Short mmCIF file of C-alpha atoms in Angstrom, two decimals:
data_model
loop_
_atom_site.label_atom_id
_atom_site.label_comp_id
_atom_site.label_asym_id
_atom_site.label_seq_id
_atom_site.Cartn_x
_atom_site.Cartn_y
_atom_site.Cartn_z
CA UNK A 1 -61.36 -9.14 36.82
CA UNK A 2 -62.19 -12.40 35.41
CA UNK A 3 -61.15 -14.22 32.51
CA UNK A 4 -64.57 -15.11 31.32
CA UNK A 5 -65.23 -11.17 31.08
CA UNK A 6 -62.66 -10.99 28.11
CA UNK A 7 -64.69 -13.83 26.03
CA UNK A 8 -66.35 -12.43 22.95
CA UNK A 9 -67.28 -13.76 19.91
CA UNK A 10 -64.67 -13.17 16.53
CA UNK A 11 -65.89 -13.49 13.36
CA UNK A 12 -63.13 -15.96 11.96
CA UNK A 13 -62.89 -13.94 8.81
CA UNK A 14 -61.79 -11.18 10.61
CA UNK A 15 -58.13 -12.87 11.60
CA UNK A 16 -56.38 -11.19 8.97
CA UNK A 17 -53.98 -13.85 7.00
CA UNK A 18 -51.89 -11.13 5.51
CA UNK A 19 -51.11 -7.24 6.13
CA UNK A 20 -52.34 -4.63 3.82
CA UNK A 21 -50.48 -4.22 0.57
CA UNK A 22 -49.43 -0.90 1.59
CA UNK A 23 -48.49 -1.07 5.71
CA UNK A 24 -49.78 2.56 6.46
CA UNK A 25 -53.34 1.52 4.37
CA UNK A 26 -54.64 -0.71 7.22
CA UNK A 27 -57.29 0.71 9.26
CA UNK A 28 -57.08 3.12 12.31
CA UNK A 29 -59.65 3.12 14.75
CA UNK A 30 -59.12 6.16 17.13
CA UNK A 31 -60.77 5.87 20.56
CA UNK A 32 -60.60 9.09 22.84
CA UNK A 33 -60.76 8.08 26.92
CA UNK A 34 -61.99 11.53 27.63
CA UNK A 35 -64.87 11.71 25.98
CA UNK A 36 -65.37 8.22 24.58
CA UNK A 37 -65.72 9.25 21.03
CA UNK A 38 -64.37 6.74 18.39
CA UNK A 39 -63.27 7.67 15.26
CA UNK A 40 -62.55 5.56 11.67
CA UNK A 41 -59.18 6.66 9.99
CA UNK A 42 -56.37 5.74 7.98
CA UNK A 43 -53.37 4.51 9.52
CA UNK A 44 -51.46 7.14 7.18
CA UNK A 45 -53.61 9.89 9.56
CA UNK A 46 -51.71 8.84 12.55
CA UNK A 47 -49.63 11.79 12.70
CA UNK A 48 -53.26 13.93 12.69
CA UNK A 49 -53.18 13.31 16.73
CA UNK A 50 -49.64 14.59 17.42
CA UNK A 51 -47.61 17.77 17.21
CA UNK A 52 -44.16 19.26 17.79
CA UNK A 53 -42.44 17.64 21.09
CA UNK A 54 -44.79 14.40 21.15
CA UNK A 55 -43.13 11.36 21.36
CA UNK A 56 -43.64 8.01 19.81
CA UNK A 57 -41.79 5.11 21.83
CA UNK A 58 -41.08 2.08 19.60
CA UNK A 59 -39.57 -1.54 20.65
CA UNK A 60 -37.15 -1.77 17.99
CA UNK A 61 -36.76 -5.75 18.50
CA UNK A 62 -35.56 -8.20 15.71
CA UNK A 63 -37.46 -10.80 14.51
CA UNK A 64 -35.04 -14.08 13.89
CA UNK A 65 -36.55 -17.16 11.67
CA UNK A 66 -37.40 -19.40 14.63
CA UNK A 67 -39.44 -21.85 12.99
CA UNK A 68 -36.82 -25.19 11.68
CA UNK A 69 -38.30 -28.25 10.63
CA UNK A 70 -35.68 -31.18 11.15
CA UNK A 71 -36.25 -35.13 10.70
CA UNK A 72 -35.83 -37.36 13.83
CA UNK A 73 -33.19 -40.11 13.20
CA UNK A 74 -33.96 -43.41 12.03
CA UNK A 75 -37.33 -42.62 11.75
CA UNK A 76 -37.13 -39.77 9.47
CA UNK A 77 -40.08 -38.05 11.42
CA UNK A 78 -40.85 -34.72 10.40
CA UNK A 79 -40.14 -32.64 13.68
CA UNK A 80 -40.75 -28.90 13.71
CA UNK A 81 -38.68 -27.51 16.28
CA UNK A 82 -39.49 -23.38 17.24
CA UNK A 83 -36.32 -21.53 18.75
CA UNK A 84 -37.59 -19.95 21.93
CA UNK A 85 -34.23 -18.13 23.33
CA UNK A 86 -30.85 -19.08 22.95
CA UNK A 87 -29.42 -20.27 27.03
CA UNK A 88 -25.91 -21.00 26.36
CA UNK A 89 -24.05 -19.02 22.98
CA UNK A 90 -20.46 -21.31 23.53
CA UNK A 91 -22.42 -24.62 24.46
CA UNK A 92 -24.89 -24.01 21.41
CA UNK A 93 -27.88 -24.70 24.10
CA UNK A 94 -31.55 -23.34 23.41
CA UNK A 95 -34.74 -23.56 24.77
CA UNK A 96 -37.00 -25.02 21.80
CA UNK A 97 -40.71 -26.34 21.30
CA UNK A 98 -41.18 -29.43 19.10
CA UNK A 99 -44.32 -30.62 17.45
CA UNK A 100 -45.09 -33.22 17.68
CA UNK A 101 -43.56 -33.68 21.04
CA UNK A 102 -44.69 -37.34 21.88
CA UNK A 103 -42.35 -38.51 19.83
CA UNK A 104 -39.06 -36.34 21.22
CA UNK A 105 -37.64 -37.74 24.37
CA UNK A 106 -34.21 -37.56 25.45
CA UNK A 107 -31.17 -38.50 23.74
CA UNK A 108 -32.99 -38.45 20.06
CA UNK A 109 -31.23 -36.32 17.58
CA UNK A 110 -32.45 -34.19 14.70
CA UNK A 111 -30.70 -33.63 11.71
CA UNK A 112 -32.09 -30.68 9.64
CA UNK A 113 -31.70 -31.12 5.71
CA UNK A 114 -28.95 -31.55 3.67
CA UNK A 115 -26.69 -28.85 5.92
CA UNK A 116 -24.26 -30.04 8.77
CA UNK A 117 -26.93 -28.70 11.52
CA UNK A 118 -27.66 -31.69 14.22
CA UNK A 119 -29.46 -31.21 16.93
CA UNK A 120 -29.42 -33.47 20.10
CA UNK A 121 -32.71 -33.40 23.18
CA UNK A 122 -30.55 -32.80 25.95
CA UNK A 123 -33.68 -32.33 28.36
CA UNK A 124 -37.51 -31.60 28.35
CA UNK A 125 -39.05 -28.37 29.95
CA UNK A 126 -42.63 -28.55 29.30
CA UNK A 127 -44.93 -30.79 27.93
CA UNK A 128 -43.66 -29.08 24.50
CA UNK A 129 -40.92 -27.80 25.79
CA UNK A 130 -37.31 -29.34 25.06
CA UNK A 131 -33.57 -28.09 25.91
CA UNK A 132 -31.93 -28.83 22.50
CA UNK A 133 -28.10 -28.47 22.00
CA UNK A 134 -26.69 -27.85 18.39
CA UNK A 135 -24.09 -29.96 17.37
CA UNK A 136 -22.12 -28.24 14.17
CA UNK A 137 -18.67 -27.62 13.05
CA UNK A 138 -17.82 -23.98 12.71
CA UNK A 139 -17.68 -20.72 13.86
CA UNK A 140 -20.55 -18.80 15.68
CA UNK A 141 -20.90 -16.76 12.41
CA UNK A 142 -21.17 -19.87 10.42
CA UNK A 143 -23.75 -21.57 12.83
CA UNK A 144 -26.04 -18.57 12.93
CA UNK A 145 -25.80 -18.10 9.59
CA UNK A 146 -26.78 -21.43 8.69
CA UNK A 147 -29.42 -21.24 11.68
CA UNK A 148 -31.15 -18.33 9.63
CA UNK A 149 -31.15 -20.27 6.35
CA UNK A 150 -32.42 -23.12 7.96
CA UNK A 151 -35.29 -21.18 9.66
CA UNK A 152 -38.42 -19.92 8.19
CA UNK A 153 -39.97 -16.21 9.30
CA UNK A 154 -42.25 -17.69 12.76
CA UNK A 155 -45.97 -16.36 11.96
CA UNK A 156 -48.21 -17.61 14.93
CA UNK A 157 -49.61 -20.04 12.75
CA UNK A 158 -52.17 -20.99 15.23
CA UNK A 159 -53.92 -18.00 14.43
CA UNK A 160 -52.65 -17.14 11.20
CA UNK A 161 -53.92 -20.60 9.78
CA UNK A 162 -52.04 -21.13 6.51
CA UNK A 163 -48.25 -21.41 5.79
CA UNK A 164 -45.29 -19.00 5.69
CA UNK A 165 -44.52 -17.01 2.27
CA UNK A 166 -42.05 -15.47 0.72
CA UNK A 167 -43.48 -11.78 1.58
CA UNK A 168 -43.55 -12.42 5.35
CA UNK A 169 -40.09 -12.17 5.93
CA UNK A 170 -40.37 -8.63 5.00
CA UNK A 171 -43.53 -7.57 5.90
CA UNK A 172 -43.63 -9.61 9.71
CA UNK A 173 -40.63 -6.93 10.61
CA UNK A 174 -41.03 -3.67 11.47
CA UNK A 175 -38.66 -0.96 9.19
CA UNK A 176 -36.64 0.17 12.54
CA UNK A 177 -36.29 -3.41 13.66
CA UNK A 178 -32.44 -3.57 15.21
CA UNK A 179 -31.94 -5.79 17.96
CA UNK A 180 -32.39 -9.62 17.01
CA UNK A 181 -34.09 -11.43 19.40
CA UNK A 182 -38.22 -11.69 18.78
CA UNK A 183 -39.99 -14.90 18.14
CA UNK A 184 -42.56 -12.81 17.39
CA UNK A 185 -43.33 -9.18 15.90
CA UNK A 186 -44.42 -6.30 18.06
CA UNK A 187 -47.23 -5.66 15.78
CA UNK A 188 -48.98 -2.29 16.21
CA UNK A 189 -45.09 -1.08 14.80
CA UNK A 190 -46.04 -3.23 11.48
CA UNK A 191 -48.35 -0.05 10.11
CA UNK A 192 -45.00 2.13 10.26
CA UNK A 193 -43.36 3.44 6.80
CA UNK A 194 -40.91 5.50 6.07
CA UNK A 195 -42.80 7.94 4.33
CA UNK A 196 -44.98 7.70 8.15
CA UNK A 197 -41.05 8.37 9.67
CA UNK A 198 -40.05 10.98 8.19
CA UNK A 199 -43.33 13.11 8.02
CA UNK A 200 -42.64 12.74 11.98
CA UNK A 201 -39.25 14.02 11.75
CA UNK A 202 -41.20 17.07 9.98
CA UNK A 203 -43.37 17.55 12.54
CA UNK A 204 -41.55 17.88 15.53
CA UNK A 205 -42.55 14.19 16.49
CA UNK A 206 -39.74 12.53 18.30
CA UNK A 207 -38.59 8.79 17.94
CA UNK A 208 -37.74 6.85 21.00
CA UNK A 209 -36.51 3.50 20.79
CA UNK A 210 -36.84 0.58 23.50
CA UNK A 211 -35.75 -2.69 22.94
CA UNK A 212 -38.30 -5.97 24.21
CA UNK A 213 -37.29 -9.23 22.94
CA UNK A 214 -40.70 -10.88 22.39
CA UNK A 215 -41.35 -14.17 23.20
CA UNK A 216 -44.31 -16.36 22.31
CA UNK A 217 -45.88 -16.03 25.78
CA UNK A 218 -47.30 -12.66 24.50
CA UNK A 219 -49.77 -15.15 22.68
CA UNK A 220 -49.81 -18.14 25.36
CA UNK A 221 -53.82 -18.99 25.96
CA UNK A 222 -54.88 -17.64 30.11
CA UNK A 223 -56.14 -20.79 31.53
CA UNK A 224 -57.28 -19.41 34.56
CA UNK A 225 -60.45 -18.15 35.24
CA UNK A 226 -58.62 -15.47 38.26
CA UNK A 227 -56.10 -13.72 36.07
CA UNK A 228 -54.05 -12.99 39.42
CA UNK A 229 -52.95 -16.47 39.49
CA UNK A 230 -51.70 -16.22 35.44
CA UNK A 231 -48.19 -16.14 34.79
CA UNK A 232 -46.32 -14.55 32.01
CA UNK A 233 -43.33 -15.77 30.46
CA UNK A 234 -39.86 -13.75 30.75
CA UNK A 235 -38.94 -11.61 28.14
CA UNK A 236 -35.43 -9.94 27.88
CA UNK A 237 -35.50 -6.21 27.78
CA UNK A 238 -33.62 -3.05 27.75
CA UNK A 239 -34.69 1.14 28.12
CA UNK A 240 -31.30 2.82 27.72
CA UNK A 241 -31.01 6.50 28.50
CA UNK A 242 -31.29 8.30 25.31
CA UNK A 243 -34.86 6.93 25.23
CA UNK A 244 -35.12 8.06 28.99
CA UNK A 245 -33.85 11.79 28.32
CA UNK A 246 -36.53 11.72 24.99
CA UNK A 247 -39.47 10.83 27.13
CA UNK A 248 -38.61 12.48 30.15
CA UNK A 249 -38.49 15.28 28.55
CA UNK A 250 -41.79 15.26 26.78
CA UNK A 251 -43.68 14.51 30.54
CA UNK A 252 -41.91 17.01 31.63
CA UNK A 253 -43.65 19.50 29.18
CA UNK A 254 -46.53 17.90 29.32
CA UNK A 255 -46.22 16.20 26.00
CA UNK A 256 -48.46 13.18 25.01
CA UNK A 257 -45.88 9.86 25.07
CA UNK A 258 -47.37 7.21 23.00
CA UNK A 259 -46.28 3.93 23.62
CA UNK A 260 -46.31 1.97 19.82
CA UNK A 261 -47.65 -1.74 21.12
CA UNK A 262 -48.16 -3.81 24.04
CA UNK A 263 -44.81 -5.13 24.34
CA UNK A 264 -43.20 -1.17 24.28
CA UNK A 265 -45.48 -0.13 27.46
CA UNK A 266 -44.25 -3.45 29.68
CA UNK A 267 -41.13 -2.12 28.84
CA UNK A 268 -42.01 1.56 29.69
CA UNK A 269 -43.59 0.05 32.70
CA UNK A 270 -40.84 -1.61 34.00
CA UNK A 271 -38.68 1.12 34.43
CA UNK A 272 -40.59 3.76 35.97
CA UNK A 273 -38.26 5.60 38.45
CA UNK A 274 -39.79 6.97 42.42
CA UNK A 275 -40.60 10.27 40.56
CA UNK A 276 -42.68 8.73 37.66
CA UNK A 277 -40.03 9.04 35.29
CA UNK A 278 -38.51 6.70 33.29
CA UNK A 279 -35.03 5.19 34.23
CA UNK A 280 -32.68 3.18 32.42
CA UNK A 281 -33.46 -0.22 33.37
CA UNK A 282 -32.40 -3.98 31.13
CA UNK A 283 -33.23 -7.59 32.71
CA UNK A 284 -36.09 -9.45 32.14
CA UNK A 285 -39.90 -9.18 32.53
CA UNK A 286 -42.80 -11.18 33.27
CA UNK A 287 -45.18 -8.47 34.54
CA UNK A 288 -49.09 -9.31 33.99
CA UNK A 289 -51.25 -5.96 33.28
CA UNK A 290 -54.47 -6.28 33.27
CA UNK A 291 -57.51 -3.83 34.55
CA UNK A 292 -57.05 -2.05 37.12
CA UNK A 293 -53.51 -1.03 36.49
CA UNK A 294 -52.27 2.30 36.81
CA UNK A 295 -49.87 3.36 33.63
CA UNK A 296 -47.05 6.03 34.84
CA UNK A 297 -45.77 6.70 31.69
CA UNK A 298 -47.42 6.60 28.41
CA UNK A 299 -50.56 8.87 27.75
CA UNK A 300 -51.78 7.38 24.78
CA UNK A 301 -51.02 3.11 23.00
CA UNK A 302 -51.06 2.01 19.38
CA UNK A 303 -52.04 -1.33 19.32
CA UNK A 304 -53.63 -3.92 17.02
CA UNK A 305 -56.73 -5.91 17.44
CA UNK A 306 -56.46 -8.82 19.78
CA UNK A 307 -57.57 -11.99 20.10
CA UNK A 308 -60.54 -13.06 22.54
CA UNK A 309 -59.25 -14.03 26.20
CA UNK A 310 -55.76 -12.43 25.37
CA UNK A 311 -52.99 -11.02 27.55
CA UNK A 312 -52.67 -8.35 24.73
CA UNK A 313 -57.01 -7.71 25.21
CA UNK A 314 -56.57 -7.26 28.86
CA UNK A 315 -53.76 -4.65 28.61
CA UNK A 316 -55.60 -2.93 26.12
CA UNK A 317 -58.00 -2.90 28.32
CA UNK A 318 -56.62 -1.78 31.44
CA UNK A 319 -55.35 1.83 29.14
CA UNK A 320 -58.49 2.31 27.82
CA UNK A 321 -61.19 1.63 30.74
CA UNK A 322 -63.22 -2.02 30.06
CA UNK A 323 -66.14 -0.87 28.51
CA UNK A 324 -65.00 1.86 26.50
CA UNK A 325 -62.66 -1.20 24.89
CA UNK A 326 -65.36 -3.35 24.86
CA UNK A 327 -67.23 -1.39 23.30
CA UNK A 328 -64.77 -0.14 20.65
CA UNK A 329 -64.36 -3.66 20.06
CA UNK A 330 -68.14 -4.36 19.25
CA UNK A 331 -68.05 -1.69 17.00
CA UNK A 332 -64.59 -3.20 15.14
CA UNK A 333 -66.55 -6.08 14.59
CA UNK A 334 -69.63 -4.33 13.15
CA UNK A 335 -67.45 -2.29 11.13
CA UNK A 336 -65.18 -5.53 10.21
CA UNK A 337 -62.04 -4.26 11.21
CA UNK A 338 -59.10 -6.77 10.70
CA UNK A 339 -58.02 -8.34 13.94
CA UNK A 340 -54.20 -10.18 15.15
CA UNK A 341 -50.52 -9.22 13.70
CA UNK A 342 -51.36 -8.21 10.55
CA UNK A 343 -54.60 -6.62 11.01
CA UNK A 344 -56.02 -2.89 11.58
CA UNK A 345 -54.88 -0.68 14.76
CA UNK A 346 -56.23 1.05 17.03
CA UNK A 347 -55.07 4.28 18.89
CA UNK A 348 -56.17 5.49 22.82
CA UNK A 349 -55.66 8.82 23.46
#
């Protein structure tokens, strides 16, 4: 497929700027690949499409405040600098993106406030992309610390077009997140509650928890018109075996295995064993799915609404069948469903 066939037009008040006030009152849109019905719900209904020995597979990944704004010396330019992934814990090394980046070569440092924090370019990695080490006296408990008070809670702000509040630090994390490590949150898990949790537990509907540390190449623009030539950035992951017996066992009784976002089934993808099982499997991934891809695992995604000429679209699109999601999303827009992180989601059975 070509990119050009994921282009469609987005109302731009339909980018939702903030989540529901309640996270299980945003929209559901349920879309059924057998028959191609589509249904309106409440996210609260979820549980309507599952019974006893289904299994919901979550990436319980950690958002961290990634987003620092620090002042160049001498000049006192205002630099924002956005933590990608951490490359070297004892050396303090990370791989950061600085805005604006015309004026960070280097050797320039970056002092950050009134705190201790300095920062020195060390080497640059894209056009935006910098290798930054941390200079600061004190422990690793006292740097992170100070890292996270320093840091603000990283909305993609080129979609989400206004600035960071109080409230998103709460409500850009999931309830289960665990495992700090996301620049960014695996969004169809946003809708969860515990009230949503423990009516599960009720049910019969078993938790499984994967861990995908997501980086902001879930949201980097495709820039080529043959998707086979796009590449994805690496993302650190890890399926351990509890999660492996959970969902194992549900295929093996011929369960439905939902897979909660886009980020979860990459992870479910990537470690599918020779019998179509899944395996315990950590590293990293940079694995591209787009239409036609043949899932092994999951049965059935939760996802949000994505953005036009996404990597998250084309995924969707590969579990659903193109024009069944093409046409779910024409009717989404009709019905002005709320698209992006903090907007309405959409289940495929």
């Amino acid at each position: 497929m070509k990119l050009h066939e994921f282009k469609f037009e987005l109302p731009e008040e339909l980018v939702a700027l903030h989540p529901a006030r309640n996270r299980d009152e945003s929209r559901l849109m349920v879309v059924n690949r057998a028959t191609g019905q589509i249904e309106h719900r409440t996210f609260k209904d979820i549980l309507d499409y599952f019974v006893e020995g289904d299994v919901l597979v979550f990436n319980d990944t950690k958002v961290f405040p990634a987003r620092l704004y620090g002042n160049k010396e001498k000049t006192g330019a205002k630099i924002e600098v956005f933590l990608l992934r951490e490359l070297n814990k004892e050396l303090r090394l990370w791989d950061v993106l600085v805005d604006p980046a015309r004026k960070i070569r280097v050797g320039n440092k970056l002092y950050f406030g009134e705190s201790d924090m300095v920062a020195e370019v060390i080497d640059n990695t894209t056009s935006r992309g910098r290798t930054i080490k941390f200079l600061f006296d004190g422990t690793d408990d006292e740097f992170r610390k100070a890292l996270y008070e320093l840091g603000e809670t990283p909305i993609p702000k080129e979609v989400i077009n206004r600035e960071t509040e109080p409230a998103d630090k709460e409500r850009y994390q999931t309830i289960y997140a665990e495992h700090i490590g996301a620049v960014a949150a695996p969004s169809a898990g946003l809708h969860f509650t515990r009230e949503v949790m423990k009516r599960m537990e009720i049910k019969g509907v078993e938790p499984a928890f994967v861990t995908l540390h997501v980086g902001l190449g879930t949201f980097r623009t495709v820039d080529v018109e043959d998707l086979t030539k796009h590449k994805m950035d690496s993302e650190n992951f890890i399926v351990t075996t509890p999660a492996c017996e959970i969902v194992n066992k549900a295929l093996d009784a011929k369960k439905r295995v939902c897979a909660v976002g886009t980020t979860t089934i990459r992870a479910m993808e990537a470690s599918v064993s020779a019998n179509a099982r899944m395996k315990p499997t950590q590293g990293w991934i940079d694995r591209f799915i787009f239409p036609p891809h043949d899932f092994k695992i999951a049965n059935s995604l939760l996802t949000n609404f994505h953005m036009p000429e996404s990597t998250l679209v084309m995924l969707a699109s590969a579990f659903a069948g193109y024009p069944l999601l093409m046409e779910a999303y024409k009717e989404a827009i009709k019905e002005k469903y709320k698209f992006f992180s903090y907007g309405d989601a959409m289940l495929i059975l």
